[in-house]
PDB file of C-alpha atoms in Angstrom:
ATOM      1  CA  MET T 196     -16.775 171.702 224.898  1.00 48.00           C
ATOM      2  CA  ARG T 197     -15.768 168.262 225.966  1.00 52.00           C
ATOM      3  CA  TYR T 198     -12.258 167.594 227.274  1.00 46.00           C
ATOM      4  CA  PRO T 199     -10.598 164.190 226.991  1.00 48.00           C
ATOM      5  CA  ARG T 200     -10.499 162.264 230.245  1.00 51.00           C
ATOM      6  CA  LEU T 201      -6.943 161.636 231.540  1.00 43.00           C
ATOM      7  CA  THR T 202      -6.273 158.391 233.323  1.00 44.00           C
ATOM      8  CA  ARG T 203      -3.340 158.524 235.811  1.00 47.00           C
ATOM      9  CA  ARG T 204      -1.632 155.401 237.141  1.00 47.00           C
ATOM     10  CA  GLY T 205       0.789 155.547 240.008  1.00 46.00           C
ATOM     11  CA  SER T 206       2.060 158.845 241.246  1.00 46.00           C
ATOM     12  CA  GLY T 207       2.139 160.462 237.836  1.00 47.00           C
ATOM     13  CA  GLY T 208       4.080 160.395 234.627  1.00 47.00           C
ATOM     14  CA  PRO T 209       3.640 158.082 231.699  1.00 46.00           C
ATOM     15  CA  ALA T 210       1.419 155.091 231.987  1.00 47.00           C
ATOM     16  CA  ALA T 211       3.150 152.038 233.493  1.00 47.00           C
ATOM     17  CA  GLY T 212       2.604 150.009 230.403  1.00 50.00           C
ATOM     18  CA  GLY T 213       3.894 152.652 227.993  1.00 54.00           C
ATOM     19  CA  PRO T 214       7.010 152.341 225.848  1.00 54.00           C
ATOM     20  CA  ASN T 215       9.035 154.803 227.931  1.00 57.00           C
ATOM     21  CA  VAL T 216       8.473 152.755 231.080  1.00 47.00           C
ATOM     22  CA  ARG T 217       9.471 149.505 229.375  1.00 56.00           C
ATOM     23  CA  THR T 218      12.671 151.143 228.094  1.00 54.00           C
ATOM     24  CA  ALA T 219      13.511 152.399 231.574  1.00 53.00           C
ATOM     25  CA  ARG T 220      12.989 148.934 233.039  1.00 58.00           C
ATOM     26  CA  LEU T 221      15.288 147.330 230.464  1.00 52.00           C
ATOM     27  CA  ARG T 222      17.987 149.892 231.216  1.00 59.00           C
ATOM     28  CA  SER T 223      17.602 149.246 234.953  1.00 57.00           C
ATOM     29  CA  ARG T 224      17.979 145.480 234.459  1.00 59.00           C
ATOM     30  CA  ARG T 225      21.091 145.910 232.282  1.00 57.00           C
ATOM     31  CA  THR T 226      22.669 148.195 234.897  1.00 51.00           C
ATOM     32  CA  ALA T 227      21.953 145.688 237.673  1.00 52.00           C
ATOM     33  CA  ALA T 228      23.499 142.889 235.598  1.00 51.00           C
ATOM     34  CA  LEU T 229      26.643 144.955 234.963  1.00 47.00           C
ATOM     35  CA  VAL T 230      26.987 145.778 238.662  1.00 44.00           C
ATOM     36  CA  ALA T 231      26.587 142.120 239.639  1.00 50.00           C
ATOM     37  CA  GLY T 232      29.130 141.047 237.013  1.00 50.00           C
ATOM     38  CA  GLY T 233      31.621 143.579 238.325  1.00 50.00           C
ATOM     39  CA  ALA T 234      31.171 142.307 241.881  1.00 45.00           C
ATOM     40  CA  ILE T 235      31.797 138.707 240.751  1.00 42.00           C
ATOM     41  CA  ALA T 236      34.905 139.757 238.838  1.00 42.00           C
ATOM     42  CA  ALA T 237      36.214 141.660 241.851  1.00 40.00           C
ATOM     43  CA  THR T 238      35.638 138.651 244.114  1.00 39.00           C
ATOM     44  CA  ALA T 239      37.433 136.376 241.637  1.00 39.00           C
ATOM     45  CA  GLY T 240      40.336 138.804 241.540  1.00 38.00           C
ATOM     46  CA  ILE T 241      40.672 138.682 245.336  1.00 31.00           C
ATOM     47  CA  GLY T 242      40.715 134.868 245.172  1.00 32.00           C
ATOM     48  CA  LEU T 243      43.527 134.889 242.644  1.00 31.00           C
ATOM     49  CA  VAL T 244      45.599 137.238 244.770  1.00 31.00           C
ATOM     50  CA  SER T 245      45.070 135.009 247.793  1.00 30.00           C
ATOM     51  CA  CYS T 246      46.190 131.931 245.880  1.00 34.00           C
ATOM     52  CA  GLY T 247      49.198 133.655 244.361  1.00 37.00           C
ATOM     53  CA  SER T 248      50.591 135.315 247.471  1.00 39.00           C
ATOM     54  CA  ASP T 249      51.768 134.104 250.846  1.00 41.00           C
ATOM     55  CA  GLY T 250      51.238 137.521 252.420  1.00 41.00           C
ATOM     56  CA  SER T 251      54.801 138.688 251.865  1.00 39.00           C
ATOM     57  CA  GLY T 252      54.274 140.004 248.364  1.00 41.00           C
ATOM     58  CA  GLY T 253      55.924 137.035 246.675  1.00 41.00           C
ATOM     59  CA  PRO T 254      54.512 133.891 245.137  1.00 42.00           C
ATOM     60  CA  GLY T 255      53.198 131.344 247.605  1.00 42.00           C
ATOM     61  CA  LEU T 256      54.435 127.745 247.817  1.00 39.00           C
ATOM     62  CA  SER T 257      52.179 124.763 247.990  1.00 46.00           C
ATOM     63  CA  GLY T 258      52.653 122.280 250.824  1.00 50.00           C
ATOM     64  CA  THR T 259      54.321 119.815 248.488  1.00 53.00           C
ATOM     65  CA  ALA T 260      56.780 122.403 247.168  1.00 44.00           C
ATOM     66  CA  ALA T 261      57.575 123.636 250.673  1.00 38.00           C
ATOM     67  CA  GLU T 262      58.344 120.102 251.833  1.00 65.00           C
ATOM     68  CA  ALA T 263      60.533 119.259 248.840  1.00 80.00           C
ATOM     69  CA  GLY T 264      64.218 119.204 249.658  1.00 90.00           C
ATOM     70  CA  PRO T 265      67.072 116.879 250.594  1.00 95.00           C
ATOM     71  CA  LYS T 266      66.124 113.932 252.820  1.00 96.00           C
ATOM     72  CA  LEU T 267      69.431 112.566 253.992  1.00 96.00           C
ATOM     73  CA  THR T 268      70.336 109.426 255.899  1.00 96.00           C
ATOM     74  CA  ILE T 269      73.868 108.591 257.064  1.00 96.00           C
ATOM     75  CA  VAL T 270      74.419 104.894 256.408  1.00 96.00           C
ATOM     76  CA  ASP T 271      77.166 102.730 257.932  1.00 95.00           C
ATOM     77  CA  PRO T 272      79.704 105.265 259.208  1.00 96.00           C
ATOM     78  CA  TYR T 273      82.835 103.523 260.499  1.00 96.00           C
ATOM     79  CA  ILE T 274      86.532 103.969 261.206  1.00 97.00           C
ATOM     80  CA  PRO T 275      88.865 100.997 260.743  1.00 97.00           C
ATOM     81  CA  GLN T 276      91.312 100.582 263.596  1.00 96.00           C
ATOM     82  CA  PRO T 277      94.383 102.495 262.373  1.00 95.00           C
ATOM     83  CA  ALA T 278      97.625 100.674 261.706  1.00 92.00           C
ATOM     84  CA  LYS T 279      99.452 103.433 263.593  1.00 91.00           C
ATOM     85  CA  ASP T 280      98.465 106.083 266.110  1.00 91.00           C
ATOM     86  CA  GLY T 281      97.933 109.712 265.227  1.00 94.00           C
ATOM     87  CA  ILE T 282      95.997 109.235 262.003  1.00 95.00           C
ATOM     88  CA  ALA T 283      92.691 107.604 261.020  1.00 97.00           C
ATOM     89  CA  ALA T 284      90.231 107.449 258.140  1.00 96.00           C
ATOM     90  CA  GLY T 285      86.434 107.438 258.201  1.00 97.00           C
ATOM     91  CA  TYR T 286      83.957 106.033 255.694  1.00 97.00           C
ATOM     92  CA  LEU T 287      80.200 106.257 255.216  1.00 97.00           C
ATOM     93  CA  VAL T 288      77.369 106.615 252.701  1.00 97.00           C
ATOM     94  CA  VAL T 289      74.999 109.597 252.547  1.00 97.00           C
ATOM     95  CA  ARG T 290      71.703 108.525 250.999  1.00 97.00           C
ATOM     96  CA  ASN T 291      69.375 111.218 249.657  1.00 97.00           C
ATOM     97  CA  ASP T 292      65.725 110.213 249.288  1.00 96.00           C
ATOM     98  CA  GLY T 293      64.652 113.780 248.522  1.00 96.00           C
ATOM     99  CA  ASP T 294      64.024 115.715 245.315  1.00 95.00           C
ATOM    100  CA  THR T 295      66.832 118.230 245.914  1.00 96.00           C
ATOM    101  CA  PRO T 296      70.591 117.580 245.806  1.00 97.00           C
ATOM    102  CA  ASP T 297      72.834 118.494 248.726  1.00 97.00           C
ATOM    103  CA  ARG T 298      76.550 118.680 249.440  1.00 97.00           C
ATOM    104  CA  LEU T 299      78.732 117.570 252.330  1.00 98.00           C
ATOM    105  CA  VAL T 300      80.982 120.570 252.904  1.00 97.00           C
ATOM    106  CA  ALA T 301      82.734 120.029 256.248  1.00 97.00           C
ATOM    107  CA  VAL T 302      83.515 117.502 258.980  1.00 97.00           C
ATOM    108  CA  SER T 303      84.744 117.896 262.545  1.00 97.00           C
ATOM    109  CA  SER T 304      85.349 115.695 265.575  1.00 97.00           C
ATOM    110  CA  PRO T 305      86.751 115.936 269.104  1.00 95.00           C
ATOM    111  CA  LEU T 306      88.945 113.002 268.070  1.00 95.00           C
ATOM    112  CA  ALA T 307      91.342 115.263 266.151  1.00 95.00           C
ATOM    113  CA  PRO T 308      92.011 118.979 265.674  1.00 94.00           C
ATOM    114  CA  SER T 309      92.136 118.376 261.940  1.00 93.00           C
ATOM    115  CA  ALA T 310      89.367 116.523 260.123  1.00 96.00           C
ATOM    116  CA  ALA T 311      88.911 117.007 256.378  1.00 96.00           C
ATOM    117  CA  LEU T 312      87.515 115.455 253.247  1.00 97.00           C
ATOM    118  CA  HIS T 313      90.183 113.774 251.129  1.00 95.00           C
ATOM    119  CA  GLU T 314      90.269 111.679 247.995  1.00 94.00           C
ATOM    120  CA  THR T 315      92.740 108.935 247.085  1.00 85.00           C
ATOM    121  CA  VAL T 316      93.927 109.166 243.471  1.00 85.00           C
ATOM    122  CA  ASP T 317      96.779 106.950 242.240  1.00 83.00           C
ATOM    123  CA  ASN T 318      97.881 106.241 245.822  1.00 80.00           C
ATOM    124  CA  THR T 319      98.099 109.955 246.636  1.00 85.00           C
ATOM    125  CA  MET T 320      95.671 112.030 248.697  1.00 87.00           C
ATOM    126  CA  ALA T 321      94.046 115.266 247.554  1.00 92.00           C
ATOM    127  CA  HIS T 322      91.883 117.671 249.558  1.00 94.00           C
ATOM    128  CA  LEU T 323      88.191 117.883 248.597  1.00 95.00           C
ATOM    129  CA  ASP T 324      86.009 120.973 249.014  1.00 95.00           C
ATOM    130  CA  GLY T 325      82.889 118.831 249.260  1.00 96.00           C
ATOM    131  CA  ILE T 326      81.020 115.672 248.335  1.00 97.00           C
ATOM    132  CA  GLU T 327      77.996 115.959 246.039  1.00 97.00           C
ATOM    133  CA  ILE T 328      74.819 114.183 247.212  1.00 97.00           C
ATOM    134  CA  PRO T 329      72.482 113.918 244.187  1.00 97.00           C
ATOM    135  CA  ALA T 330      68.713 113.839 244.514  1.00 97.00           C
ATOM    136  CA  HIS T 331      67.544 110.241 244.908  1.00 97.00           C
ATOM    137  CA  GLY T 332      71.184 109.186 244.909  1.00 97.00           C
ATOM    138  CA  ARG T 333      74.168 108.632 247.178  1.00 97.00           C
ATOM    139  CA  GLY T 334      77.420 110.235 248.154  1.00 97.00           C
ATOM    140  CA  VAL T 335      79.934 107.516 248.994  1.00 96.00           C
ATOM    141  CA  LEU T 336      83.031 107.790 251.166  1.00 96.00           C
ATOM    142  CA  ALA T 337      84.866 104.469 250.832  1.00 94.00           C
ATOM    143  CA  ARG T 338      88.280 102.855 251.006  1.00 91.00           C
ATOM    144  CA  GLY T 339      90.452 103.861 248.069  1.00 90.00           C
ATOM    145  CA  ALA T 340      88.195 106.813 247.182  1.00 92.00           C
ATOM    146  CA  ALA T 341      86.773 109.849 248.964  1.00 95.00           C
ATOM    147  CA  HIS T 342      87.033 109.622 252.772  1.00 97.00           C
ATOM    148  CA  ILE T 343      87.333 111.579 256.003  1.00 97.00           C
ATOM    149  CA  MET T 344      90.928 112.031 257.191  1.00 96.00           C
ATOM    150  CA  PHE T 345      91.623 112.571 260.892  1.00 97.00           C
ATOM    151  CA  THR T 346      95.149 113.751 261.684  1.00 95.00           C
ATOM    152  CA  ASP T 347      96.869 114.251 265.031  1.00 95.00           C
ATOM    153  CA  THR T 348      94.292 112.131 266.823  1.00 93.00           C
ATOM    154  CA  ALA T 349      94.106 112.818 270.542  1.00 87.00           C
ATOM    155  CA  SER T 350      94.315 109.166 271.609  1.00 88.00           C
ATOM    156  CA  PRO T 351      94.921 105.738 270.064  1.00 92.00           C
ATOM    157  CA  LEU T 352      91.841 104.128 268.525  1.00 95.00           C
ATOM    158  CA  ARG T 353      90.935 100.536 269.228  1.00 95.00           C
ATOM    159  CA  LYS T 354      88.183  98.272 267.960  1.00 94.00           C
ATOM    160  CA  GLY T 355      85.000  98.918 269.913  1.00 94.00           C
ATOM    161  CA  ASP T 356      85.639 102.625 270.490  1.00 95.00           C
ATOM    162  CA  ILE T 357      82.944 105.149 269.525  1.00 95.00           C
ATOM    163  CA  VAL T 358      83.823 108.521 267.960  1.00 96.00           C
ATOM    164  CA  ASP T 359      81.493 111.510 267.591  1.00 96.00           C
ATOM    165  CA  VAL T 360      81.744 113.035 264.105  1.00 97.00           C
ATOM    166  CA  THR T 361      79.821 116.128 262.975  1.00 96.00           C
ATOM    167  CA  LEU T 362      78.898 116.332 259.293  1.00 97.00           C
ATOM    168  CA  THR T 363      77.874 119.702 257.840  1.00 96.00           C
ATOM    169  CA  PHE T 364      75.757 119.907 254.690  1.00 97.00           C
ATOM    170  CA  GLU T 365      75.132 122.868 252.434  1.00 96.00           C
ATOM    171  CA  LYS T 366      71.330 122.707 252.674  1.00 95.00           C
ATOM    172  CA  SER T 367      70.524 120.288 255.498  1.00 95.00           C
ATOM    173  CA  GLY T 368      72.767 121.778 258.169  1.00 94.00           C
ATOM    174  CA  SER T 369      74.761 119.676 260.626  1.00 94.00           C
ATOM    175  CA  VAL T 370      74.289 116.308 262.261  1.00 94.00           C
ATOM    176  CA  THR T 371      76.509 114.519 264.779  1.00 94.00           C
ATOM    177  CA  VAL T 372      76.749 110.759 264.412  1.00 94.00           C
ATOM    178  CA  ARG T 373      78.403 108.180 266.638  1.00 94.00           C
ATOM    179  CA  VAL T 374      80.927 106.287 264.540  1.00 96.00           C
ATOM    180  CA  PRO T 375      82.159 102.850 265.642  1.00 95.00           C
ATOM    181  CA  VAL T 376      85.787 101.781 265.327  1.00 96.00           C
ATOM    182  CA  LEU T 377      85.935  98.372 263.611  1.00 95.00           C
ATOM    183  CA  GLY T 378      88.783  95.933 263.166  1.00 95.00           C
ATOM    184  CA  MET T 379      91.374  96.784 260.517  1.00 93.00           C
ATOM    185  CA  ALA T 380      89.801  94.506 257.911  1.00 92.00           C
ATOM    186  CA  ASP T 381      86.181  94.694 259.122  1.00 93.00           C
ATOM    187  CA  ARG T 382      83.360  96.325 257.207  1.00 90.00           C
ATOM    188  CA  PRO T 383      79.761  97.092 258.213  1.00 90.00           C
ATOM    189  CA  GLY T 384      77.563  94.093 257.534  1.00 85.00           C
ATOM    190  CA  ASP T 385      80.243  91.510 258.198  1.00 87.00           C
ATOM    191  CA  PRO T 386      79.075  88.816 260.673  1.00 85.00           C
ATOM    192  CA  GLY T 387      78.959  90.363 264.117  1.00 80.00           C
ATOM    193  CA  THR T 388      79.602  93.860 262.768  1.00 81.00           C
ATOM    194  CA  PRO T 389      76.920  96.560 263.163  1.00 74.00           C
ATOM    195  CA  THR T 390      75.223  98.405 260.339  1.00 83.00           C
ATOM    196  CA  THR T 391      73.898 101.883 261.007  1.00 84.00           C
ATOM    197  CA  ALA T 392      71.290 104.318 259.655  1.00 88.00           C
ATOM    198  CA  VAL T 393      71.074 107.884 260.986  1.00 86.00           C
ATOM    199  CA  PRO T 394      68.506 110.348 259.538  1.00 89.00           C
ATOM    200  CA  VAL T 395      69.726 113.931 259.223  1.00 87.00           C
ATOM    201  CA  VAL T 396      67.470 116.266 261.192  1.00 74.00           C
ATOM    202  CA  PRO T 397      68.065 119.981 260.442  1.00 64.00           C
ATOM    203  CA  GLY T 398      69.185 121.933 263.473  1.00 56.00           C
ATOM    204  CA  GLY T 399      72.442 120.222 264.353  1.00 50.00           C
ATOM    205  CA  ASP T 400      70.995 117.815 266.909  1.00 49.00           C
ATOM    206  CA  THR T 401      72.741 114.568 267.730  1.00 48.00           C
ATOM    207  CA  VAL T 402      70.572 111.724 266.459  1.00 50.00           C
ATOM    208  CA  PRO T 403      70.821 108.304 268.106  1.00 51.00           C
ATOM    209  CA  ASN T 404      72.169 105.717 265.698  1.00 54.00           C
ATOM    210  CA  THR T 405      69.969 102.834 264.642  1.00 50.00           C
ATOM    211  CA  TRP T 406      72.213  99.807 265.119  1.00 47.00           C
ATOM    212  CA  THR T 407      71.682  96.426 263.501  1.00 45.00           C
ATOM    213  CA  THR T 408      74.163  93.596 263.945  1.00 42.00           C
ATOM    214  CA  GLY T 409      74.492  90.994 261.227  1.00 42.00           C
ATOM    215  CA  SER T 410      74.265  90.941 257.449  1.00 37.00           C
ATOM    216  CA  ALA T 411      74.272  94.201 255.510  1.00 36.00           C
ATOM    217  CA  GLY T 412      71.765  92.823 253.039  1.00 35.00           C
ATOM    218  CA  GLY T 413      68.929  94.655 254.771  1.00 35.00           C
ATOM    219  CA  VAL T 414      70.586  98.074 254.712  1.00 37.00           C
ATOM    220  CA  ALA T 415      70.269  99.936 251.416  1.00 38.00           C
ATOM    221  CA  GLY T 416      73.449 101.737 250.419  1.00 43.00           C
ATOM    222  CA  HIS T 417      75.749 100.391 253.108  1.00 46.00           C
ATOM    223  CA  ALA T 418      79.396 101.442 253.023  1.00 51.00           C
ATOM    224  CA  GLY T 419      80.912  98.073 253.768  1.00 47.00           C
ATOM    225  CA  GLY T 420      80.773  96.748 250.227  1.00 41.00           C
ATOM    226  CA  HIS T 421      82.985  99.405 248.666  1.00 36.00           C
ATOM    227  CA  GLY T 422      86.509  98.146 248.354  1.00 35.00           C
ATOM    228  CA  GLY T 423      89.667 100.156 247.931  1.00 34.00           C
TER     229      GLY T 423
END
């Protein structure tokens, strides 16, 4: 009796070219593709978490968003020489070049134990809780309108004196500016009268004033032109 000859390829099992082998290979390739796809998806998920979190569990802020906020400059602060001792008024402009509004909420000075925000309405004065500083706008303290009122001043004020005044803002903190005393009828920008620009730096530091003597035409938002 003759027996059929068996041909073995590899270590045993079905022939490498048989249908069972091809099916196994296809299944192996599909499994590898699924595993690779899952790894890519997992990596993408980690990237999304990194972009959406700053490490504290909350949404992260881009550099631009983090830097957005009020950008205040104190322009032309001044005190006219008072007509009588014991009381004085201060004027200035707060320019906001930032994207966020702010609010002037308090003032203080070694000049007087009482310094407050007031507003003149129909020749009478009313206390103000604050002055709004809109984004890309100005808050104006001027003659005949909102102003700083100093009462019980410690000493008489004369033209040429310099007074330290601290302004406190809701978002930007405090800044101390050096405010010149001008003549009774003088305004910043008049010939021979200084104009001033003081950037507000958060932290309450005293910032040196930038003084310019002459015309106010070169100072945007100066306080001298507001009558009252």
